[in-house]
Coordinates of C-alpha atoms in Angstrom, one line a residue:
Chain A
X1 CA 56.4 46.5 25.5
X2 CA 58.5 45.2 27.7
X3 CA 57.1 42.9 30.5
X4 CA 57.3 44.0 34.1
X5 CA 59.6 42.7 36.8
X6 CA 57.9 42.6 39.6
X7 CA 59.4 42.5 43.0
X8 CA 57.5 42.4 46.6
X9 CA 58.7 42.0 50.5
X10 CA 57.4 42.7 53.8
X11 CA 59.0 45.5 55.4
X12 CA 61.0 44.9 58.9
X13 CA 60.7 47.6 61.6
X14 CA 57.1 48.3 62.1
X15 CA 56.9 47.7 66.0
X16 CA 53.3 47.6 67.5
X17 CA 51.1 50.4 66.7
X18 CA 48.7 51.9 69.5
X19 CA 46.1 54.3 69.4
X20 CA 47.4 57.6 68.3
X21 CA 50.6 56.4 66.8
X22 CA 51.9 58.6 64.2
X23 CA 51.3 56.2 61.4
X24 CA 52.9 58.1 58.7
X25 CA 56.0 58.5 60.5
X26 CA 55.8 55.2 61.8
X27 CA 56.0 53.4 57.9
X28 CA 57.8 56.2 56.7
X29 CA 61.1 55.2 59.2
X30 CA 60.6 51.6 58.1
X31 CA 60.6 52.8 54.4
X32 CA 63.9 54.7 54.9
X33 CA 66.0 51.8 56.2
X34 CA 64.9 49.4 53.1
X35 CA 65.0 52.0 50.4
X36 CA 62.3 53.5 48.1
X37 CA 62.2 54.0 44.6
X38 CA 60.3 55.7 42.2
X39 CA 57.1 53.8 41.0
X40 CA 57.1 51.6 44.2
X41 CA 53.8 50.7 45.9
X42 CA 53.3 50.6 50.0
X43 CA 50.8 48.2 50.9
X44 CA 49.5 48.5 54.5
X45 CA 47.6 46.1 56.4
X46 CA 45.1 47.9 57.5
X47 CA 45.2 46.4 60.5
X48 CA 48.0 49.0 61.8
X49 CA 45.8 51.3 60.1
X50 CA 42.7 50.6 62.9
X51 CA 45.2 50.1 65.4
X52 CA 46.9 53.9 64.9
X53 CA 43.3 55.6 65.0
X54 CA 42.2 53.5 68.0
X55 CA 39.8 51.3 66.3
X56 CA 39.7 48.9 68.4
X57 CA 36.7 48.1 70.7
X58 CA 36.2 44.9 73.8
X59 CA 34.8 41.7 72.4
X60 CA 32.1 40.9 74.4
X61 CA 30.6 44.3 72.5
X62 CA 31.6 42.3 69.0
X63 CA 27.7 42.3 68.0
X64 CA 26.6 45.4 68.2
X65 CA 30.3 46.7 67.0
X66 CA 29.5 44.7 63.8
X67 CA 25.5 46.1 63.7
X68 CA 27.2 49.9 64.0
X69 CA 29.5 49.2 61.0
X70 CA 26.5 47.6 58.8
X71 CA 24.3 49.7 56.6
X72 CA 22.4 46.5 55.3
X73 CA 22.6 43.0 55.6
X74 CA 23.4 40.9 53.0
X75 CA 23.0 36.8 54.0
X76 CA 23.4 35.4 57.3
X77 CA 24.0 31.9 58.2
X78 CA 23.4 30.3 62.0
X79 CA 26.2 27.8 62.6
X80 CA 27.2 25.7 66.1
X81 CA 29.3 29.1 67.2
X82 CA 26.9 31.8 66.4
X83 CA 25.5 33.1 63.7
X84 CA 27.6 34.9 60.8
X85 CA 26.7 38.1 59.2
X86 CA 28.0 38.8 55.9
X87 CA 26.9 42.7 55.8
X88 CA 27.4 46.1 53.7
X89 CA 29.9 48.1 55.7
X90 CA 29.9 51.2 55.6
X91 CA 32.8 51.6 53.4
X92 CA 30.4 49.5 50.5
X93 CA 32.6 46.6 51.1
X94 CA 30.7 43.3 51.6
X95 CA 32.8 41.0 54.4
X96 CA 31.3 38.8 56.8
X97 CA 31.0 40.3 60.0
X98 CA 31.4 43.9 58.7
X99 CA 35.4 43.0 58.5
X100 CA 35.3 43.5 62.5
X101 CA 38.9 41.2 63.2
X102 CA 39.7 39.3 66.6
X103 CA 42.8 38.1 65.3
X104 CA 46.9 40.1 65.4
X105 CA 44.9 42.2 68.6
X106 CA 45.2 41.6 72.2
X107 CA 42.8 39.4 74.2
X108 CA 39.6 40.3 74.8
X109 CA 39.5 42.9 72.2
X110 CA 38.8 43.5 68.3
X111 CA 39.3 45.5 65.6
X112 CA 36.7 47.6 63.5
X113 CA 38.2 48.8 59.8
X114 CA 39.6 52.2 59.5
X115 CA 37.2 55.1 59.3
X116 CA 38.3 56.5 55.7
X117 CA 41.2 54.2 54.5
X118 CA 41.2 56.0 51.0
X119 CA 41.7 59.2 52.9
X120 CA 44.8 57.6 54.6
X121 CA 45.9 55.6 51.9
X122 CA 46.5 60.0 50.6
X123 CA 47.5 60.9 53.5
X124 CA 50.3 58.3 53.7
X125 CA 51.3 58.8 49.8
X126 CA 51.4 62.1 50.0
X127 CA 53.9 62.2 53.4
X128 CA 55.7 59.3 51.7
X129 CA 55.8 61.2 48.4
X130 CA 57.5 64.6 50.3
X131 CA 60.2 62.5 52.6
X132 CA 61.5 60.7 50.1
X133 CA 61.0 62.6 46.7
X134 CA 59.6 59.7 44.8
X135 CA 56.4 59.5 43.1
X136 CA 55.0 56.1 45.1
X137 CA 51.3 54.5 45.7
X138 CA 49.6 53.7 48.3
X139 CA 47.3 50.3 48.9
X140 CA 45.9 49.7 52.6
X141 CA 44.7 46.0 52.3
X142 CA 42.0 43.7 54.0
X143 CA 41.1 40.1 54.1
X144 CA 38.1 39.3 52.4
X145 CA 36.2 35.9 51.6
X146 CA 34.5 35.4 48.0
X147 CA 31.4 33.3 46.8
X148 CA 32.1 30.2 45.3
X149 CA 35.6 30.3 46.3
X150 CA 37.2 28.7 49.5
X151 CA 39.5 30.6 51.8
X152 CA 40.4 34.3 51.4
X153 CA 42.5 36.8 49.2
X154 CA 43.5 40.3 50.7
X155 CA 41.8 43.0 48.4
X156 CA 42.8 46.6 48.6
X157 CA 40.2 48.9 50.9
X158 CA 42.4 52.0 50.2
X159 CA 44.5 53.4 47.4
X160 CA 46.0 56.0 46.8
X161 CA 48.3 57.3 43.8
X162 CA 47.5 54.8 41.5
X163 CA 44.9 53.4 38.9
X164 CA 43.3 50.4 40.6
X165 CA 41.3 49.5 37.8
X166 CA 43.7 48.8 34.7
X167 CA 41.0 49.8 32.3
X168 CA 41.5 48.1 28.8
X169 CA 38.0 48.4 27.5
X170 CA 38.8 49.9 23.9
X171 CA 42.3 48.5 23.6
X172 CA 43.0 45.7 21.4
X173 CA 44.3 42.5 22.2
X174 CA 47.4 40.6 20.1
X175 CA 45.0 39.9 17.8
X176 CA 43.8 43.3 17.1
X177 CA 40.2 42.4 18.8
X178 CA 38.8 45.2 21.5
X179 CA 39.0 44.2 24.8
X180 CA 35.5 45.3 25.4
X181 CA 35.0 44.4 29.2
X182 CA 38.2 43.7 30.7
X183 CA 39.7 46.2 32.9
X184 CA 41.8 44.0 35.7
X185 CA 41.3 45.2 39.4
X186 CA 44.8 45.8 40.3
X187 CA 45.0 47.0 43.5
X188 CA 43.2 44.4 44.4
X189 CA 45.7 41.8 42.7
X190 CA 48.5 44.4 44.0
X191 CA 47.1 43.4 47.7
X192 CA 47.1 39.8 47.2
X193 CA 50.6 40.0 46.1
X194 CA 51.3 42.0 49.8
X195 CA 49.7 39.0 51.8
X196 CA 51.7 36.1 49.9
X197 CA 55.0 38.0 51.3
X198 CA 53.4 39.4 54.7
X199 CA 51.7 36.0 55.9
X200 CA 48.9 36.2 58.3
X201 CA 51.3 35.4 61.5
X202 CA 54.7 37.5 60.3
X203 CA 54.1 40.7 62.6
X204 CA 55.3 42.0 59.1
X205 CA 52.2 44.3 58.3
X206 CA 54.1 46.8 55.8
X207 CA 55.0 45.0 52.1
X208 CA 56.7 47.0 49.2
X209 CA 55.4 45.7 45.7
X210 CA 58.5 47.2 43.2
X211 CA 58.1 46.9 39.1
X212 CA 54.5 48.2 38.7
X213 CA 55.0 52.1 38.0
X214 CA 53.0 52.2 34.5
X215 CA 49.9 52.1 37.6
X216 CA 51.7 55.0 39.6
X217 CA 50.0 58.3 39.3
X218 CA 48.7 61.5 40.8
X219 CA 47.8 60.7 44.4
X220 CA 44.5 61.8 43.9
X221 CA 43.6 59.2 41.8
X222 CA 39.9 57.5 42.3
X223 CA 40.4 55.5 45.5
X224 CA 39.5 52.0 46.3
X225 CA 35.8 53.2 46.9
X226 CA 35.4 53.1 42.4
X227 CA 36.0 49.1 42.9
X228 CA 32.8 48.7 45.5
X229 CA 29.8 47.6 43.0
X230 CA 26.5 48.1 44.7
X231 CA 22.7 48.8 44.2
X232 CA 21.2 47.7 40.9
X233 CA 24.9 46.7 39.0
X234 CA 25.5 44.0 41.9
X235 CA 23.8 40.6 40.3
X236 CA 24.2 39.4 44.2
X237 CA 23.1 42.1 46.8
X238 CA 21.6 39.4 48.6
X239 CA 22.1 35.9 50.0
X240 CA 20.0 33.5 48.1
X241 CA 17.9 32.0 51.0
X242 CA 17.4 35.4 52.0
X243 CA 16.8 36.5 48.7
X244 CA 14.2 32.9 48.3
X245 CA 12.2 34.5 51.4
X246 CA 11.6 37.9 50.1
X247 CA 10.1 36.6 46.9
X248 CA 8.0 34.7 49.6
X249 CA 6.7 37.3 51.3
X250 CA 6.5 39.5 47.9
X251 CA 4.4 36.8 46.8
X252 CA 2.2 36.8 49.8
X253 CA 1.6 40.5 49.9
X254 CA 0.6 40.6 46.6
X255 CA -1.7 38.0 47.2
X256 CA -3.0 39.5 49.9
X257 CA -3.7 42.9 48.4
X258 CA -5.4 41.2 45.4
X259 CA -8.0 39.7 47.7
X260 CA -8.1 42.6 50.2
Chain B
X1 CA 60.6 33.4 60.0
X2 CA 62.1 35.3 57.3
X3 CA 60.2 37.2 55.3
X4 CA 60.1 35.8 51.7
X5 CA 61.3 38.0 48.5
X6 CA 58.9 37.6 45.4
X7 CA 59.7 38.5 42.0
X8 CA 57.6 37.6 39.3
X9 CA 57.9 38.0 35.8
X10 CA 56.7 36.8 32.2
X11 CA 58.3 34.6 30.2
X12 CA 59.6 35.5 26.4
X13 CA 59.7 32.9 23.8
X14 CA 56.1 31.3 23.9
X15 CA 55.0 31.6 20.1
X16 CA 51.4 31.4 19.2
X17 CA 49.8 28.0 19.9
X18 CA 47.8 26.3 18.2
X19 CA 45.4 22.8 18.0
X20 CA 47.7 19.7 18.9
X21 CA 50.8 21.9 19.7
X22 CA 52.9 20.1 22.4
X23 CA 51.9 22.8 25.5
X24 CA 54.9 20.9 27.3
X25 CA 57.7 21.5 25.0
X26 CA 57.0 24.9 24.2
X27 CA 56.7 26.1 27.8
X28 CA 59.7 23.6 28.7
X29 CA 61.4 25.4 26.1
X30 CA 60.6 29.2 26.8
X31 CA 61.8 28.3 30.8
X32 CA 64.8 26.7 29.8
X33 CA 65.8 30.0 28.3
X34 CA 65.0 31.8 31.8
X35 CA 66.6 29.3 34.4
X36 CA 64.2 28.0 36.6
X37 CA 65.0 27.4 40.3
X38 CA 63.6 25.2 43.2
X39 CA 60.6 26.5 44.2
X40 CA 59.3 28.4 41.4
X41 CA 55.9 28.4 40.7
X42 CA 55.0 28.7 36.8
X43 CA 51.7 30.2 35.8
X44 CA 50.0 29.5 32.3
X45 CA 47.6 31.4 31.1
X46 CA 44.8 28.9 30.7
X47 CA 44.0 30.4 27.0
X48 CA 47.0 28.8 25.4
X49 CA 46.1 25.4 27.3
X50 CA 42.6 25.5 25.3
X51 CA 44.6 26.7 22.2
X52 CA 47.2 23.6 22.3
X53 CA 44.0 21.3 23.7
X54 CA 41.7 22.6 20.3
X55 CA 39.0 24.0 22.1
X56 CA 38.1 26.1 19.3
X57 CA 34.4 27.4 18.0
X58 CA 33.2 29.2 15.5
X59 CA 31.7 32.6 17.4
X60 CA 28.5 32.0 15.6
X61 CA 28.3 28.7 17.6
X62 CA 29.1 30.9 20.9
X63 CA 25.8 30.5 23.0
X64 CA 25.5 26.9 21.7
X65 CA 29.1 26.6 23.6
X66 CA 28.4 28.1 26.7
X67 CA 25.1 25.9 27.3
X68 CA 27.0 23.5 26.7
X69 CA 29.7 24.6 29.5
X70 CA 27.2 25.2 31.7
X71 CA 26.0 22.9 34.6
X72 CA 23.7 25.4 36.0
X73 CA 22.6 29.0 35.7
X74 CA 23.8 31.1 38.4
X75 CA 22.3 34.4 37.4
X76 CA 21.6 35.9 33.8
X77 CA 21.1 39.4 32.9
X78 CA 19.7 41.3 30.0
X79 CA 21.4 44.5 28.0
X80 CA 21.5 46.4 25.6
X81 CA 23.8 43.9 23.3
X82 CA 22.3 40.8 24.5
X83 CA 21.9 38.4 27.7
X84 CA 24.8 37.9 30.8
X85 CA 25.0 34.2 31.6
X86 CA 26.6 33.4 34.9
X87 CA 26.8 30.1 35.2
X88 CA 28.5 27.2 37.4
X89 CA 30.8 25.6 34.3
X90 CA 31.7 21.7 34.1
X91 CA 34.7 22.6 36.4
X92 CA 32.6 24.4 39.4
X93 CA 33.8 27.7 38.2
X94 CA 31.0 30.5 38.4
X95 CA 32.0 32.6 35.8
X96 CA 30.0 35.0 33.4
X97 CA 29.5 32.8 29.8
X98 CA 30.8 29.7 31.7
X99 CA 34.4 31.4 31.4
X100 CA 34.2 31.3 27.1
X101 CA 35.9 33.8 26.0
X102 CA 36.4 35.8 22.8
X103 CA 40.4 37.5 23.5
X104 CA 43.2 36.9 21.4
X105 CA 41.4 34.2 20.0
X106 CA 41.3 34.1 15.8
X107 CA 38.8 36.5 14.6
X108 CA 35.7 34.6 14.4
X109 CA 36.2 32.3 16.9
X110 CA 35.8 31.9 20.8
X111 CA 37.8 29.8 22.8
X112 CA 36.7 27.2 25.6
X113 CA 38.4 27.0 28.9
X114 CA 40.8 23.7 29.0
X115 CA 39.2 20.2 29.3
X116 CA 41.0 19.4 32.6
X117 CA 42.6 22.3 34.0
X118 CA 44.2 20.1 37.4
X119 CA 45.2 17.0 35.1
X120 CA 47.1 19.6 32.7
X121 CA 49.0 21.2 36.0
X122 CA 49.7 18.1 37.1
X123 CA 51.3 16.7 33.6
X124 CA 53.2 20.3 33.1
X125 CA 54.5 19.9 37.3
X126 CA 55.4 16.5 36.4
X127 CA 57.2 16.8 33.1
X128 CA 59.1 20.5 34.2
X129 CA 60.4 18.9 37.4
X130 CA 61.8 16.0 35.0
X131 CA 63.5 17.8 32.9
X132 CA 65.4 20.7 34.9
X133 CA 65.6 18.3 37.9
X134 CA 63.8 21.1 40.2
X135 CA 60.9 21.0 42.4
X136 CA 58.7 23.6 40.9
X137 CA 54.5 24.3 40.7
X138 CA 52.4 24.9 38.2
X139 CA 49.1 27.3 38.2
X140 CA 46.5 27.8 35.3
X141 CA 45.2 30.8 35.5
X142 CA 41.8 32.5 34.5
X143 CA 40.3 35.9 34.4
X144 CA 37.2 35.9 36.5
X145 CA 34.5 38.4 38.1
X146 CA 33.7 38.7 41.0
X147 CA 30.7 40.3 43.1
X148 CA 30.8 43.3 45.0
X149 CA 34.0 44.3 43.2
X150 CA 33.9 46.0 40.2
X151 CA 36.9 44.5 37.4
X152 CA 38.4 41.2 37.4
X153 CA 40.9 39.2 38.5
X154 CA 43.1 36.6 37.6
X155 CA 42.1 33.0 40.1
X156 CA 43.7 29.6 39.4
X157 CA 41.4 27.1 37.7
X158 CA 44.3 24.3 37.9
X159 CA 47.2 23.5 40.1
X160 CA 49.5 21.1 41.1
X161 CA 52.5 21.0 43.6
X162 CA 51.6 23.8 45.3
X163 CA 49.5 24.2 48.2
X164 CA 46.3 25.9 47.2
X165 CA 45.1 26.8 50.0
X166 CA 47.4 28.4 53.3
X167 CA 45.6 26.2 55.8
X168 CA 46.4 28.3 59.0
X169 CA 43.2 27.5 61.0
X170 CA 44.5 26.0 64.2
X171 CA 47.7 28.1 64.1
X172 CA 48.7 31.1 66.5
X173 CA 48.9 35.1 65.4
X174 CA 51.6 37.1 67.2
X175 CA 49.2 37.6 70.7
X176 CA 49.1 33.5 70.4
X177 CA 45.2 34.1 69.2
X178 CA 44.0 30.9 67.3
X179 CA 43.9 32.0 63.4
X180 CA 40.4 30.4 63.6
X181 CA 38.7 30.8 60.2
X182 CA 42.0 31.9 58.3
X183 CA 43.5 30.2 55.1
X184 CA 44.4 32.4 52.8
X185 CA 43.6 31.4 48.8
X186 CA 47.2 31.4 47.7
X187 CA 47.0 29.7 43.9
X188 CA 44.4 32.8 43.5
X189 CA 47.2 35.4 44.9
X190 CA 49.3 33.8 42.6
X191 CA 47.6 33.7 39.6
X192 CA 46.8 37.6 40.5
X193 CA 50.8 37.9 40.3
X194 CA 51.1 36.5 37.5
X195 CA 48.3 39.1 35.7
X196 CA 50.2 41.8 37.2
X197 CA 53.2 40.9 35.2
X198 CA 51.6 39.2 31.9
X199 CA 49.3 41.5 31.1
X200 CA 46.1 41.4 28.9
X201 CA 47.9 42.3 25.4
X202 CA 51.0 41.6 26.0
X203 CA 51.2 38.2 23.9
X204 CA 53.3 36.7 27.1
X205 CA 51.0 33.8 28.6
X206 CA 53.1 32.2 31.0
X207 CA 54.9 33.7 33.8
X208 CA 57.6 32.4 36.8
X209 CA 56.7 33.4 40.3
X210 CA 60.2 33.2 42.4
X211 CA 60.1 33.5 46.5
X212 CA 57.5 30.8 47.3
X213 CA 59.3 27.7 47.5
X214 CA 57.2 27.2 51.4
X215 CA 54.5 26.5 49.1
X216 CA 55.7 23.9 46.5
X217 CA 55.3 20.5 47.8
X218 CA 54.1 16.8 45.7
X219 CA 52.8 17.0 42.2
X220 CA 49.6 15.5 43.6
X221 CA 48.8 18.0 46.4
X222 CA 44.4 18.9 45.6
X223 CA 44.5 21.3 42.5
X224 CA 42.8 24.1 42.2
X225 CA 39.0 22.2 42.0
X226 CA 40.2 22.4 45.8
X227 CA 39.0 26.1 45.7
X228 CA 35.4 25.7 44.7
X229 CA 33.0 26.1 47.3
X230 CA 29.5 24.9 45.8
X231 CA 26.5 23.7 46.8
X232 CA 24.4 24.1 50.3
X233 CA 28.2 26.1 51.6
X234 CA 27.8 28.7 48.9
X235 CA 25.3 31.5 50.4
X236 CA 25.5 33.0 46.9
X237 CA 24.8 30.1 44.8
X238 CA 21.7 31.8 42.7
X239 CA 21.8 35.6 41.9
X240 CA 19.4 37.7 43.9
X241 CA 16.9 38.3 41.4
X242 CA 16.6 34.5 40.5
X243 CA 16.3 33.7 44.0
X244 CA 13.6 36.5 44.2
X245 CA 11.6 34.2 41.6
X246 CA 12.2 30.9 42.7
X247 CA 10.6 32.2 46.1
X248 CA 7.6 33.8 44.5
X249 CA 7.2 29.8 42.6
X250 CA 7.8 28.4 45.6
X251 CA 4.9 30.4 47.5
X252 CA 2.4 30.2 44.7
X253 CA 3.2 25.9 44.4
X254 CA 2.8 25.7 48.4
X255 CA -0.7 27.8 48.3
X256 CA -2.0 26.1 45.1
X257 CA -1.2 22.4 47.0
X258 CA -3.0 24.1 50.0
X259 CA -6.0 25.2 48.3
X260 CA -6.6 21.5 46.4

């Protein structure tokens, strides 16, 4: 097996995307002047992606922006500028405030996520797919924080067209041992790779990642939705001080009912 | 600012390692073959660090090992094959069997993750920019779970001469918004390069991440320990069925101390 090369850059010529902008044609342009290639993979900020459907909402309705995208809460912490609400979207991705953005949108406005960014992540692939007459994926990214971890990594809230969980369970290492439960969440990695040459600050919100089309595939592929883990597999559906206070109150109920 | 070009790629040349082998020679030796350029950033996979540093057990001795890893229990879960152990290792990692692992390893035998992880970066950083007269970084990688997400990826559990972590709080976007709570994990994006281009079975451990050179600085910028968020800042510092316990205890200790 050879080892992959792997080459990434932001894209130039995305200009500022508004509500109803034609985001297909919109990358698709930028795509033509650098050149696309079979086995390439687009990965979109999906930023642009929020921006194009309209997404965007005025601050001072931030709150209850963030309680409409939550289907449960998760932990919550008050701190001297508020309070922060690390919530279940409801995409099944768990971000602090529901991934609702203030920053890269004007003043006095923010950003909710895309409504469906699997279903543009095939949207785009498959337009991107009939311009140019490659077979290409699609990874629409987002910024996400991580227990135990400082600062952020840019995981992938959209695919499309690839595998974005390189599943090895039942292949054998160098060794000849099964790799019994690894299975590397590549689009994820494939989104990080995406911010390191798109910045936070570039206005570059379009990054080609060239060298990876062994994970190229039919565009309808599972989507980033098969990377959420939820319900009863998640070890850490809740914070732990709110988790500390149910097993209060569990306590006291029981209690109660035993001496009712 | 120009967008920067990445390419990544693994390294041939690395043979197997083994206890005492001299980790800096051999991957020295394998890069001197490549070229290596200002700026690079060389990531090791930290399983041929442990190899080279003897961290060696039998696998009968496996749950002896990772108690012995382990500075805490995060969460532990039973199934069908056994018991789950996450657990905050000796280095502040949370990682499931306090990150011992039993992948290309000798049959038999698990491995332990390296005694000193920054220390190791910092004495690879050191010795590489000696020897090819370069200014180049060094990240030891590690595959790692993480919640919400199903799969794994690749985060750095040592560094040196690289910025870890893109501090841009206190920095503009393009609208001149303050990029607040922003700083973007970048030894973690790297190290999730790097997977993308080793691979799990691939026998190639060490990889060269070209393009960015913004990042390399002093061999004794913080290391990768830099990343761990523990303690009263980690909202998920028990799992949630642990938590659930602990607040049950907690309730029965308070009402027996009341009713004495």
């Amino acid at each position: 097996m050879t080892a992959p090369r792997l080459t990434a850059w932001a894209v130039d010529g995305i200009p500022e995307v508004h509500p109803g902008d034609d985001l297909v044609a919109l990358v698709g342009d930028a795509l033509a002047d650098e050149g696309i290639e079979h086995g390439d993979i687009v990965a979109v900020t999906s930023k642009i992606v929020s921006k194009a459907e309209g997404r965007v909402v005025a601050a001072t309705d931030r709150e209850d922006a963030i309680t409409a995208e939550t289907v449960r809460l998760v932990a919550s912490r008050v701190h001297p500028n508020g309070v922060t609400r690390i919530v279940e979207n409801r995409l099944g991705l768990v971000m602090a405030a529901a991934g609702v953005d203030a920053s890269n949108v004007a003043e006095g406005t923010v950003l909710l996520l895309p409504e469906d960014p699997d279903a543009t992540a095939r949207t785009l692939a498959s337009a991107l797919r009939t311009r140019f007459g490659v077979e290409v994926g699609v990874v629409i990214s987002d910024t996400a924080g991580r227990p135990w971890r400082d600062g952020q990594t840019d995981i992938a809230i959209g695919a499309a067209g690839i595998r974005v969980l390189d599943d090895l369970r039942g292949s054998t290492d160098a060794h000849g041992r099964r790799l019994d439960v690894t299975a590397p969440a590549v689009a994820d990695e494939i989104a990080a790779v995406a911010d390191l040459v798109k910045g936070k600050a570039s206005g570059r919100p379009v990054a080609v990642v060239r060298g990876l089309g062994h994970l190229v595939g039919p565009v309808d592929l599972p989507g980033a939705r098969a990377l959420v883990r939820t319900g009863e597999n998640d070890m850490f559906r809740m914070g732990t001080a709110e988790a500390i206070a149910l097993g209060r109150r569990l306590e006291r109920e029981s209690r109660d009912a035993d001496t009712e």
